Every structure is written in C-alpha cells, then in structure tokens.
PDB file of C-alpha atoms and ligand atoms in Angstrom:
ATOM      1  CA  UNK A   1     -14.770  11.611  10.146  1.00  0.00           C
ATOM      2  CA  UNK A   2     -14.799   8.655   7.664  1.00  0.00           C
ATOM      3  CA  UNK A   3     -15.307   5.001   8.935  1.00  0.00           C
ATOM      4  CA  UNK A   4     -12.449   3.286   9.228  1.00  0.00           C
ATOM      5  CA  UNK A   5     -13.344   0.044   9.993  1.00  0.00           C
ATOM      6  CA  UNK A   6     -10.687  -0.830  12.367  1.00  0.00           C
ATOM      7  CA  UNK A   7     -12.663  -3.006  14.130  1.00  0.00           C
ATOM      8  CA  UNK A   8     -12.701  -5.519  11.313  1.00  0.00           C
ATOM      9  CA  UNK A   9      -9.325  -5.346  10.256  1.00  0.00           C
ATOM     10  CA  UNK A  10      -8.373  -6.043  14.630  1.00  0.00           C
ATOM     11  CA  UNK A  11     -10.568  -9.218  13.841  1.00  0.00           C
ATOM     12  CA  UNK A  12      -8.678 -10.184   9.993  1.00  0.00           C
ATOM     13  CA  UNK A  13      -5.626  -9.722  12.000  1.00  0.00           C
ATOM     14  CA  UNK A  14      -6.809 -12.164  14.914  1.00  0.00           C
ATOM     15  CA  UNK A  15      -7.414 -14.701  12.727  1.00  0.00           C
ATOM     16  CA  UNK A  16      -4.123 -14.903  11.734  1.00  0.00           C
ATOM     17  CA  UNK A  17      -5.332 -13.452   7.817  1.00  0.00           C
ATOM     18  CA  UNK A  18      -2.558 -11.055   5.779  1.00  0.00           C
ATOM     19  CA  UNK A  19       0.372 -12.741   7.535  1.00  0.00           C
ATOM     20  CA  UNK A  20       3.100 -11.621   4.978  1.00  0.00           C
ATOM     21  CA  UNK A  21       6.256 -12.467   5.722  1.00  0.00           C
ATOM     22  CA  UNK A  22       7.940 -12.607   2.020  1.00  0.00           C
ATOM     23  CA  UNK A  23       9.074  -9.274   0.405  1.00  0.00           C
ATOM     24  CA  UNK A  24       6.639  -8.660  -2.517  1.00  0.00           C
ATOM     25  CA  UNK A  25       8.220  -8.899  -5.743  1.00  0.00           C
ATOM     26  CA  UNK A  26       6.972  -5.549  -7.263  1.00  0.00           C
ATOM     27  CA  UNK A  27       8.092  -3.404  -4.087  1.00  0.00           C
ATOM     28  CA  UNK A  28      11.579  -4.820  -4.743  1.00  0.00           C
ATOM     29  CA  UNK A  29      11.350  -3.588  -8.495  1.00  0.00           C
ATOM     30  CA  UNK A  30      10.478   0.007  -7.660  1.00  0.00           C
ATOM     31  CA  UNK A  31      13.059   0.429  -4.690  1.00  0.00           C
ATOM     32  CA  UNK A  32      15.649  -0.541  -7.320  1.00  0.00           C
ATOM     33  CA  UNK A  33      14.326   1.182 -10.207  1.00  0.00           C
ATOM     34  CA  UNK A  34      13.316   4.394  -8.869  1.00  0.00           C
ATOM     35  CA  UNK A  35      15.276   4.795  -5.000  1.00  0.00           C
ATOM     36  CA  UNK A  36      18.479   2.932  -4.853  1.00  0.00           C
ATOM     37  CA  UNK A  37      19.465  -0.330  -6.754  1.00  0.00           C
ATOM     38  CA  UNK A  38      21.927  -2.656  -4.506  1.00  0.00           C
ATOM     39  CA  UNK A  39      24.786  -3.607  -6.001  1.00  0.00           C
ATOM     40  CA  UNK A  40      26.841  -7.303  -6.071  1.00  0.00           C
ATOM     41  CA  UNK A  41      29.266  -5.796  -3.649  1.00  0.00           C
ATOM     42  CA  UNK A  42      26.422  -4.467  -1.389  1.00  0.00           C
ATOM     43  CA  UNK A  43      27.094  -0.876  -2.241  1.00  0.00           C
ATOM     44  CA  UNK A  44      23.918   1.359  -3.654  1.00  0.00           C
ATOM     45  CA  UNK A  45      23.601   3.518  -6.987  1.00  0.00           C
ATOM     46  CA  UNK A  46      20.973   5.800  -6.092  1.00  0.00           C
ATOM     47  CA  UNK A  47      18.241   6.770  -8.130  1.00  0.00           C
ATOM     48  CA  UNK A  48      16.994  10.121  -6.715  1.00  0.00           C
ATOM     49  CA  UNK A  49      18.452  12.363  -4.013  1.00  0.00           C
ATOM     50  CA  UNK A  50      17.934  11.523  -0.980  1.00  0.00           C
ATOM     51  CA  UNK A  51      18.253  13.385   2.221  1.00  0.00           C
ATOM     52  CA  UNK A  52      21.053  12.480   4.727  1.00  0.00           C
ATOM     53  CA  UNK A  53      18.642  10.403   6.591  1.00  0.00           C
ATOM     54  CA  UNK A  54      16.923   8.102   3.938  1.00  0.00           C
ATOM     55  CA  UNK A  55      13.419   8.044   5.030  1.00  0.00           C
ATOM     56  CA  UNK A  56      10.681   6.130   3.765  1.00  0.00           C
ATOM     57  CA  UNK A  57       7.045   5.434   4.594  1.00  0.00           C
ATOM     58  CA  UNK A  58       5.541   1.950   4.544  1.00  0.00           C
ATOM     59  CA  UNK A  59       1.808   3.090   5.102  1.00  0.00           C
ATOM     60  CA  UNK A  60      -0.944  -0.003   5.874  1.00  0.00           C
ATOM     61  CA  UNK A  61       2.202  -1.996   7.051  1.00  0.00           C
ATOM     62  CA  UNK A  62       0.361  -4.892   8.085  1.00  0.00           C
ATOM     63  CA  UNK A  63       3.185  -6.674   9.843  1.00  0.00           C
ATOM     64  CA  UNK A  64       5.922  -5.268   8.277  1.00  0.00           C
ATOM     65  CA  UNK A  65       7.956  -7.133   6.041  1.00  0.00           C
ATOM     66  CA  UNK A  66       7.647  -4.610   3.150  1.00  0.00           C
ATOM     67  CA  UNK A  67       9.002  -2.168   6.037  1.00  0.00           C
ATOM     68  CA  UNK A  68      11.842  -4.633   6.862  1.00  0.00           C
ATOM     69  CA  UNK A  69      12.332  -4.598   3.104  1.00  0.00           C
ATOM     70  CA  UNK A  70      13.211  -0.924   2.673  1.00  0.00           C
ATOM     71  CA  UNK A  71      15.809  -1.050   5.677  1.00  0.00           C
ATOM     72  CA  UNK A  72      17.293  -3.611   3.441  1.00  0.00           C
ATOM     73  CA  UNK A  73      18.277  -0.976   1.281  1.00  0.00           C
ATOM     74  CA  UNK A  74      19.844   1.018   3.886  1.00  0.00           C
ATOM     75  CA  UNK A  75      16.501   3.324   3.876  1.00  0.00           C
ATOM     76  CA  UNK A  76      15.297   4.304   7.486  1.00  0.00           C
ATOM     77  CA  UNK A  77      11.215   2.557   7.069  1.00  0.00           C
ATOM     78  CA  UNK A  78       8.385   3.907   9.927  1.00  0.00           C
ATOM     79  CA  UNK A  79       5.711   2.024   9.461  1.00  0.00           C
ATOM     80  CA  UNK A  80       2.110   2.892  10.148  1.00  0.00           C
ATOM     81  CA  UNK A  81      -1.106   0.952  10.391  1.00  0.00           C
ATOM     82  CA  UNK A  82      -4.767   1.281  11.590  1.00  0.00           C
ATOM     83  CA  UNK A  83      -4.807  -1.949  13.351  1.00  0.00           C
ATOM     84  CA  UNK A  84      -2.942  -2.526  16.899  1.00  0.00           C
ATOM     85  CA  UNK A  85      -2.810  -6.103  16.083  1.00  0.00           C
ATOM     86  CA  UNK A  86      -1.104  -6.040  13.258  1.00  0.00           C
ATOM     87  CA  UNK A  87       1.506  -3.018  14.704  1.00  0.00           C
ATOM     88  CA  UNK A  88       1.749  -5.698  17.621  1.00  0.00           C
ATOM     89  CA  UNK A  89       2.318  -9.045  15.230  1.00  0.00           C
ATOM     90  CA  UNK A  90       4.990  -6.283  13.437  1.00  0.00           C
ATOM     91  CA  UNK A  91       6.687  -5.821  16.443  1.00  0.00           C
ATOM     92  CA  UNK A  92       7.119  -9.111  16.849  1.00  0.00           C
ATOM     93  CA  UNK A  93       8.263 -10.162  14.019  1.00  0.00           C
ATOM     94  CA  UNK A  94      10.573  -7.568  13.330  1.00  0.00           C
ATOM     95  CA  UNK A  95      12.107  -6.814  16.688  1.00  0.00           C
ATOM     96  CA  UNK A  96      14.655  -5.383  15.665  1.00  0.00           C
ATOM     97  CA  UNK A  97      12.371  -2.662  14.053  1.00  0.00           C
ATOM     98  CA  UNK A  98      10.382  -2.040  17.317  1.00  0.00           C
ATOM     99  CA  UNK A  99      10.701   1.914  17.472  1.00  0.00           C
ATOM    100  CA  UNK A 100       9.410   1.557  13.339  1.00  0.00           C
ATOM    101  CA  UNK A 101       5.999   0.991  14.026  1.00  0.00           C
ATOM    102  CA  UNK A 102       3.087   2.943  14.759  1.00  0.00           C
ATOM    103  CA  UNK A 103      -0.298   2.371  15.064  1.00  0.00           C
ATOM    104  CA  UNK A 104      -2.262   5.178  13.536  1.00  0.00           C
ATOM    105  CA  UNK A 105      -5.284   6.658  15.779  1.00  0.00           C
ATOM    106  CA  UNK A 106      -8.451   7.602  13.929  1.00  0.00           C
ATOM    107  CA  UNK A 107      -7.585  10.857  12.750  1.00  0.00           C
ATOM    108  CA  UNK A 108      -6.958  11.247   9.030  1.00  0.00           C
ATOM    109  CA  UNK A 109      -3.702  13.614   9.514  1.00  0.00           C
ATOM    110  CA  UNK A 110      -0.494  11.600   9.725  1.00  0.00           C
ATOM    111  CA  UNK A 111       1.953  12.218  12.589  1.00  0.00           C
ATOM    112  CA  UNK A 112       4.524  13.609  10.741  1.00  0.00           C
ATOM    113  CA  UNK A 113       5.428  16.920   8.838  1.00  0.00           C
ATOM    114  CA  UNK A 114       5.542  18.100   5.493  1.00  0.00           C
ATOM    115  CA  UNK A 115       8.515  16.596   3.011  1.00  0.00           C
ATOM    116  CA  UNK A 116       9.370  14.306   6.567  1.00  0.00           C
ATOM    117  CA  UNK A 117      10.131  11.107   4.416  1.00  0.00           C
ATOM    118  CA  UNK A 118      11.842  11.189   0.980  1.00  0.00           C
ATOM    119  CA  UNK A 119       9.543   7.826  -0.155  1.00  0.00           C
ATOM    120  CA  UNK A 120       6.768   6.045   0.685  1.00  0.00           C
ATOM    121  CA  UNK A 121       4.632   2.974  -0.508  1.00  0.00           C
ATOM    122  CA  UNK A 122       1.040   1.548   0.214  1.00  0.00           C
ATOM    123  CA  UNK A 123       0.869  -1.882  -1.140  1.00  0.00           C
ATOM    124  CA  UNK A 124      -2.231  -3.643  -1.246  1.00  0.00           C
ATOM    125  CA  UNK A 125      -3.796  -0.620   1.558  1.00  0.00           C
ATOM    126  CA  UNK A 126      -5.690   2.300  -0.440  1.00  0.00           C
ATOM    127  CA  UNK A 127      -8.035  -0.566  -1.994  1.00  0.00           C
ATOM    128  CA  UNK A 128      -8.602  -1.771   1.137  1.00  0.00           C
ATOM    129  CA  UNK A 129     -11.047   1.549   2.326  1.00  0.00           C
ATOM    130  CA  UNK A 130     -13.352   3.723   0.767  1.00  0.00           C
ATOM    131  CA  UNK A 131     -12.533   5.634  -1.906  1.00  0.00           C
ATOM    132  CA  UNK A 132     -13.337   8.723  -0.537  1.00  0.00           C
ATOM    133  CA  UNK A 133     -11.218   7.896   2.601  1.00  0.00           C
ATOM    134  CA  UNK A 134      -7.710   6.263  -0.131  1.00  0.00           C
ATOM    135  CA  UNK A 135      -8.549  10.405  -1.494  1.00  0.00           C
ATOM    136  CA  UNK A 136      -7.496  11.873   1.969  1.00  0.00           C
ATOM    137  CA  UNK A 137      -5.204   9.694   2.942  1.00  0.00           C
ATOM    138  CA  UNK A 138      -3.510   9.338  -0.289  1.00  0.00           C
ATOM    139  CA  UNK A 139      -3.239  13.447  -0.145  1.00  0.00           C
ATOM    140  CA  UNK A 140      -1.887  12.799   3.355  1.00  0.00           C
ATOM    141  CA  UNK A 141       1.356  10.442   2.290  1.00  0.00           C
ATOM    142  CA  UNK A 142       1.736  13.295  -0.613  1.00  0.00           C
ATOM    143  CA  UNK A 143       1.957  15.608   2.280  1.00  0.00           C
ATOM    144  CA  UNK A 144       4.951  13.615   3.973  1.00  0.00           C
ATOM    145  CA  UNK A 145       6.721  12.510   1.247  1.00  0.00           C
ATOM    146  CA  UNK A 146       8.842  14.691  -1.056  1.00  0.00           C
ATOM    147  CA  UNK A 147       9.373  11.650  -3.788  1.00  0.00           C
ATOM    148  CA  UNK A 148       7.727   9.078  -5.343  1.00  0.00           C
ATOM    149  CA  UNK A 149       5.231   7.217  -4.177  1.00  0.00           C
ATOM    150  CA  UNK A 150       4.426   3.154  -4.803  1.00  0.00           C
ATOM    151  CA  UNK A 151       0.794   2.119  -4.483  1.00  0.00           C
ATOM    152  CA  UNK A 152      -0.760  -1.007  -5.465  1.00  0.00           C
ATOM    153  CA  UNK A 153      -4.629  -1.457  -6.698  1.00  0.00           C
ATOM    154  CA  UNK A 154      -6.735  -4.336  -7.415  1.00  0.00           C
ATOM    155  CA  UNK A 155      -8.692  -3.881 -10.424  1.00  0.00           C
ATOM    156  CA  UNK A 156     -11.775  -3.835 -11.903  1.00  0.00           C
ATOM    157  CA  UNK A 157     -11.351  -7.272 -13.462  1.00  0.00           C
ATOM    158  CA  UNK A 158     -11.541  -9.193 -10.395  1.00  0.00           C
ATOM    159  CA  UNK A 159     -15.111  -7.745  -9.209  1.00  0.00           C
ATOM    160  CA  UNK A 160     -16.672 -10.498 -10.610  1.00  0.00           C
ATOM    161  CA  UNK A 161     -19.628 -10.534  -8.835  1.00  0.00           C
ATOM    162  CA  UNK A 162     -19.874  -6.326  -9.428  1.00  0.00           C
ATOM    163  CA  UNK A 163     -19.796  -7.926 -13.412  1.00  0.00           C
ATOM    164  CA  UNK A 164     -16.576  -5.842 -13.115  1.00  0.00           C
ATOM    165  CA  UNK A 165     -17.305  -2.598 -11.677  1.00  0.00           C
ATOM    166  CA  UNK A 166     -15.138  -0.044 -10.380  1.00  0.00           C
ATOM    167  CA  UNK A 167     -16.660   0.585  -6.844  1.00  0.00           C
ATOM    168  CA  UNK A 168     -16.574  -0.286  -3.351  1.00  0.00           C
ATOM    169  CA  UNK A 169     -17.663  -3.410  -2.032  1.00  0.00           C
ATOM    170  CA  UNK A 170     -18.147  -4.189   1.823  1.00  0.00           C
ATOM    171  CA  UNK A 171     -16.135  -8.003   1.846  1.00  0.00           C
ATOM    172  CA  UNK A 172     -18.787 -10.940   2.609  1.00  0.00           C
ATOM    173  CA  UNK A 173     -16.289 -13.683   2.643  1.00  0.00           C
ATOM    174  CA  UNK A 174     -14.305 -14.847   5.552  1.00  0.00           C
ATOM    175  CA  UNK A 175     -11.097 -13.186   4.672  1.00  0.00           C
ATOM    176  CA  UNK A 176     -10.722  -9.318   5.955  1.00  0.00           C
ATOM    177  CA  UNK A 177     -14.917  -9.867   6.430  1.00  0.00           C
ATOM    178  CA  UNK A 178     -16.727  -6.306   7.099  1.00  0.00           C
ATOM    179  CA  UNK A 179     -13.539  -4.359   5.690  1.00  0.00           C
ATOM    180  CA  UNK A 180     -14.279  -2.435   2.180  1.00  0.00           C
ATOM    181  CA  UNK A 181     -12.527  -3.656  -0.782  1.00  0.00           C
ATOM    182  CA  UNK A 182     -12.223  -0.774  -3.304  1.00  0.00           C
ATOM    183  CA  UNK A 183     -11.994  -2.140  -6.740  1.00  0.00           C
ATOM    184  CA  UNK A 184     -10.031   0.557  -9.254  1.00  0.00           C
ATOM    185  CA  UNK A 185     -10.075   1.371 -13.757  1.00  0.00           C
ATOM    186  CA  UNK A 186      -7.970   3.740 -15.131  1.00  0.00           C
ATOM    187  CA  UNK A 187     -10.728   6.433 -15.044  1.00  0.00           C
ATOM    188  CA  UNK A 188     -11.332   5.632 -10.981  1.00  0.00           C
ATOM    189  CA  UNK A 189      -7.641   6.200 -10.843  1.00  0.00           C
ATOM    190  CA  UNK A 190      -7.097   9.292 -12.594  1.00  0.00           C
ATOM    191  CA  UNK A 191      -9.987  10.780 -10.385  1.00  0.00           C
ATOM    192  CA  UNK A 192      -7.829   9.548  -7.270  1.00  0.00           C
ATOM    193  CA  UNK A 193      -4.462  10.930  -8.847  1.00  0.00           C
ATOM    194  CA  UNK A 194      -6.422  14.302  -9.548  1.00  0.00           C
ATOM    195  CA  UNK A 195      -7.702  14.795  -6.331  1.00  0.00           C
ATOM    196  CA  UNK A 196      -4.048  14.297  -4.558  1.00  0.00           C
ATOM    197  CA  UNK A 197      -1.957  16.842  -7.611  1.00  0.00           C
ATOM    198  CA  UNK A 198      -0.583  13.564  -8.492  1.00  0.00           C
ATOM    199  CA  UNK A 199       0.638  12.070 -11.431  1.00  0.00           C
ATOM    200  CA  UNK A 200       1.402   8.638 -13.028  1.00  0.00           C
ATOM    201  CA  UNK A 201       5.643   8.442 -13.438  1.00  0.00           C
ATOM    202  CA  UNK A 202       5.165   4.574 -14.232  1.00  0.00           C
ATOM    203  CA  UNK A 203       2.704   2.112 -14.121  1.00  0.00           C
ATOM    204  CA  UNK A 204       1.930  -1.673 -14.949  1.00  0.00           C
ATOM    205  CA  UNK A 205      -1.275  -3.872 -14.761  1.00  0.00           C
ATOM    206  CA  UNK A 206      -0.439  -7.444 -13.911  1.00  0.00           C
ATOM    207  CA  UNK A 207      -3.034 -10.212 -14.876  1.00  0.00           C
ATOM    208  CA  UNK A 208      -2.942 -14.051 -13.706  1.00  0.00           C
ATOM    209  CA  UNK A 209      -5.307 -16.152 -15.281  1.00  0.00           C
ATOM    210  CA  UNK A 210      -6.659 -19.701 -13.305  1.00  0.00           C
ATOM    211  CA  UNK A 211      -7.813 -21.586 -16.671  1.00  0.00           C
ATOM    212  CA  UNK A 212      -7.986 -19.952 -19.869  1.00  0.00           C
ATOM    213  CA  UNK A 213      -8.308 -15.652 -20.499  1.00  0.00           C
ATOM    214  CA  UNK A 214     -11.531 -15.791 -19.433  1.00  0.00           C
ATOM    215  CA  UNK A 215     -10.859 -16.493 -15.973  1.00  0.00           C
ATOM    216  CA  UNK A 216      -8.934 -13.793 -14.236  1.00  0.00           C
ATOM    217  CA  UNK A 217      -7.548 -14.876 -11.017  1.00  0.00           C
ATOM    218  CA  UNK A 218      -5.852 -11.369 -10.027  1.00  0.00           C
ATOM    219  CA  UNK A 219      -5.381  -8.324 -11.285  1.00  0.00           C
ATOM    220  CA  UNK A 220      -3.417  -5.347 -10.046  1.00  0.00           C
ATOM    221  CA  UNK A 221      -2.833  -2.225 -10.696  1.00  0.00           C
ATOM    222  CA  UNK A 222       1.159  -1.160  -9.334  1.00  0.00           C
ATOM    223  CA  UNK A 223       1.830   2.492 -10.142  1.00  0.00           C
ATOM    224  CA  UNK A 224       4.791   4.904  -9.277  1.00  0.00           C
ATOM    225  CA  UNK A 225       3.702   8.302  -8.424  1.00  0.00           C
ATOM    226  CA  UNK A 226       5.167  12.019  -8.462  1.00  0.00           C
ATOM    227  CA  UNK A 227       3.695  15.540  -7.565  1.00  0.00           C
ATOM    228  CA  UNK A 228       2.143  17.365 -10.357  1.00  0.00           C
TER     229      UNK A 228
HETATM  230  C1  LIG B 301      -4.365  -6.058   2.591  1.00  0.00           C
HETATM  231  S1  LIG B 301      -3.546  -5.439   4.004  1.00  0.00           S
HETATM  232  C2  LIG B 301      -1.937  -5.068   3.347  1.00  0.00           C
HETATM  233  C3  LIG B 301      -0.884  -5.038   4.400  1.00  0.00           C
HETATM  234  C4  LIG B 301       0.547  -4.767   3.935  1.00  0.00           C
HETATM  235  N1  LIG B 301       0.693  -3.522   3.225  1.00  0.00           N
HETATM  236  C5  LIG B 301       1.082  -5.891   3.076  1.00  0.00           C
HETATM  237  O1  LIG B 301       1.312  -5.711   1.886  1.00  0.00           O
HETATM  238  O2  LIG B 301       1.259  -6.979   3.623  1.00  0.00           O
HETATM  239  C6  LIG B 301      -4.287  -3.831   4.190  1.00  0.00           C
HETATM  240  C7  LIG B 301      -3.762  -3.072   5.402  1.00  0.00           C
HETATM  241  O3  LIG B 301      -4.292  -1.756   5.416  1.00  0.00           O
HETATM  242  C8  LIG B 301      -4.547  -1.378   6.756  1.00  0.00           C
HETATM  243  N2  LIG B 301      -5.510  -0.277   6.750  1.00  0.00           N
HETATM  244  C9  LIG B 301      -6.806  -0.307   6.392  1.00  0.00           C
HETATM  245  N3  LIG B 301      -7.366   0.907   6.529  1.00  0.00           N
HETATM  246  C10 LIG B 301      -6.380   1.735   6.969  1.00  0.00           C
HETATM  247  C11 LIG B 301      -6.325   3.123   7.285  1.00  0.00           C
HETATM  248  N4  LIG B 301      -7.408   3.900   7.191  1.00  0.00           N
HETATM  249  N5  LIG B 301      -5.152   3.633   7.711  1.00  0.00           N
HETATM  250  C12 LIG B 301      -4.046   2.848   7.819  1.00  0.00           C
HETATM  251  N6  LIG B 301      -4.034   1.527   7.539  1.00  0.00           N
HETATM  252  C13 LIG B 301      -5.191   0.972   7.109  1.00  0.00           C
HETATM  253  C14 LIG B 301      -5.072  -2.666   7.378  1.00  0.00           C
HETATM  254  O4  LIG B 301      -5.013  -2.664   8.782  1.00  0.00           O
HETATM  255  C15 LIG B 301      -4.146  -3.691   6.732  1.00  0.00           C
HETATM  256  O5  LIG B 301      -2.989  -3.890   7.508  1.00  0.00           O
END
C-alpha cells in the first residue's frame, strides 16, 4: 500500500489550514459548461445525460464547500476525504449535508461501484500525493464515474525551488507540512491521463504573476476529462 500521509493532513486540518468556505470560481465554470448551466429563473439546461439521480463525486473534499456547490445545482454531491478532521469540520459546516461525507479508510478502492456517480471533481487533491498514488486513485474516480471528470493541478512553474521541475516534493513550510506536493507539465500529465484511459475534453492553464512575468505567483493546471 502507498503512504498516504494522513497523519499530516489530520495535523494541516488542526491548525485550522485549507478552510475553504467560498465556491471556487473554476468548479462553477465546468458545472455550467459541461453538467447543467442554471438558469435566471432557477431552472437547468443540461449539458450531458444524467441519470435520474444526479450523482456527483467531490473527491479530497476538504470541508466541503465545492460539495455544497454541486447540490447547488440540484446534483446529489458524496464527498470523500482521507482526513477525519476535515470530514468532521465538513460536517459541521454543512449540516445539512451530514449523510454526504465520508472519510475514506486507507485502502485505495473507493466505496462505491462502477458508473455509481455520473460526475466527479478533485480540485486542488491529486497534487496533493504522490504521483504514483494521483495514478490509482485517479483510475479509481474513472471507475465510479461514467462522465467527465474536473481535476485541478499546480504546475511546474511554481516549483521554484525544484528550478521548476515536474516532481514530488515532501512540503517543508508550515502550511500542509510533511504532506507531498506533486508539481505537474503537460508531459507529467499525459503520463497520468495514459495510465487512467483518459483523455483531455478541455483544459486551461491559469497564471498570476506578483510583480512583473518573471515572478509567478500561481499556476494551475484545470482540465476536464473523458474516457478514452
Ligand atoms: C489542498 S486540499 C483541497 C481540499 C478541497 N478539495 C478544496 O478544494 O478545498 C487537499 C485535500 O486532499 C485530501 N487528500 C490527500 N490525500 C488524499 C487521499 N489519498 N485520498 C483522499 N483525500 C486525500 C486532503 O485531506 C485534503 O483535504
């Protein structure tokens, strides 16, 4: 079994680190470009079929306000997470959404079968592991999900101090300390995509810059996926 690091990301979690509680701007964009758009009289044009009960997965939910998110599209969200604190926090937060959450034990299957949701998304998660470890679980959400798929990726371009390698990086700082930030190219990606009988349906690379071009605050990779 692949380390998980759990134990770090019960700490991050603890210290009150990845407390999002603001829908993120690019999950918005692909729920209503390529699931269901909302429309000004709070009906829905949908954008692929979707089974009679409108699943979706929100996998690495943190504490769930991309999950809340997707219910505010009328799509049923479970979400799933390694850490209890953060399922906890979740809970909390959301209580509404109790029975939505699940904390994820340390086996790599997921708890659900084949085709069991018709989307899912992993913002900001499969970066946040090995890469060997996003492979399997990545194949995993393929697994459960019959449509497409959002993930987010940081890029190469922030590794500065990896002069902008695409690797894996155990994180030194305070923030999510002892947890593995996975930094991602194109060619690290395809690799990824290959491995899962993926492909790319859409993609974008966002850049902020602190000072001038030379200084690249954050960089992300947010891609749309579909079975080969
Ligand atoms: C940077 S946070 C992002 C959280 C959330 N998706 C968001 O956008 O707010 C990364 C999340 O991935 C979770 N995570 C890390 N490794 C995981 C694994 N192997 N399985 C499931 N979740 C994992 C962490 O517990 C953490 O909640």
């Amino acid at each position: 079994m692949l380390e998980k690091r759990k134990k770090f990301w019960e700490e991050s979690y603890s210290r009150n680190e990845n407390a999002i509680v603001f829908p993120k701007e690019e999950v918005v964009k692909f729920i209503s470009r390529f699931v269901r758009a909302k429309q000004p009289d709070g009906s829905f044009i949908d954008k692929i079929d979707l089974s009679p009960n409108m699943t979706a997965l929100d996998f690495g939910c943190g504490m769930g306000t991309q999950t809340m998110l997707l219910t505010k599209f009328g799509l049923n969200a479970t979400g799933v997470d390694l850490s209890e604190t953060a399922i906890n926090k979740a809970r909390q937060l959301y209580p509404e959404l109790k029975n939505a959450f699940l904390t994820l034990n340390e086996s790599e299957i997921l708890p659900f079968v084949n085709g069991y949701f018709d989307i899912a998304i992993a913002e900001s998660v499969l970066d946040s592991m090995s890469f060997e470890l996003a492979k399997i679980n990545l194949k995993e959400i393929a697994r459960v999900t019959t449509g497409p798929i959002f993930v987010s990726l940081i890029s190469s371009k922030c590794n500065h101090r990896g002069a902008y390698l695409a690797k894996d990086e155990t994180v030194l700082s305070q923030h999510e300390q002892g947890t593995i930030q996975s930094y991602y190219d194109m060619y690290k990606i395809e690799s990824l995509l290959t491995h899962c009988q993926l492909k790319i349906q859409w993609y974008s690379l966002n850049q902020e810059f602190f000072n001038n071009e030379n200084d690249i605050e954050n960089a992300r990779y947010y891609l749309v996926l579909n079975k080969r």
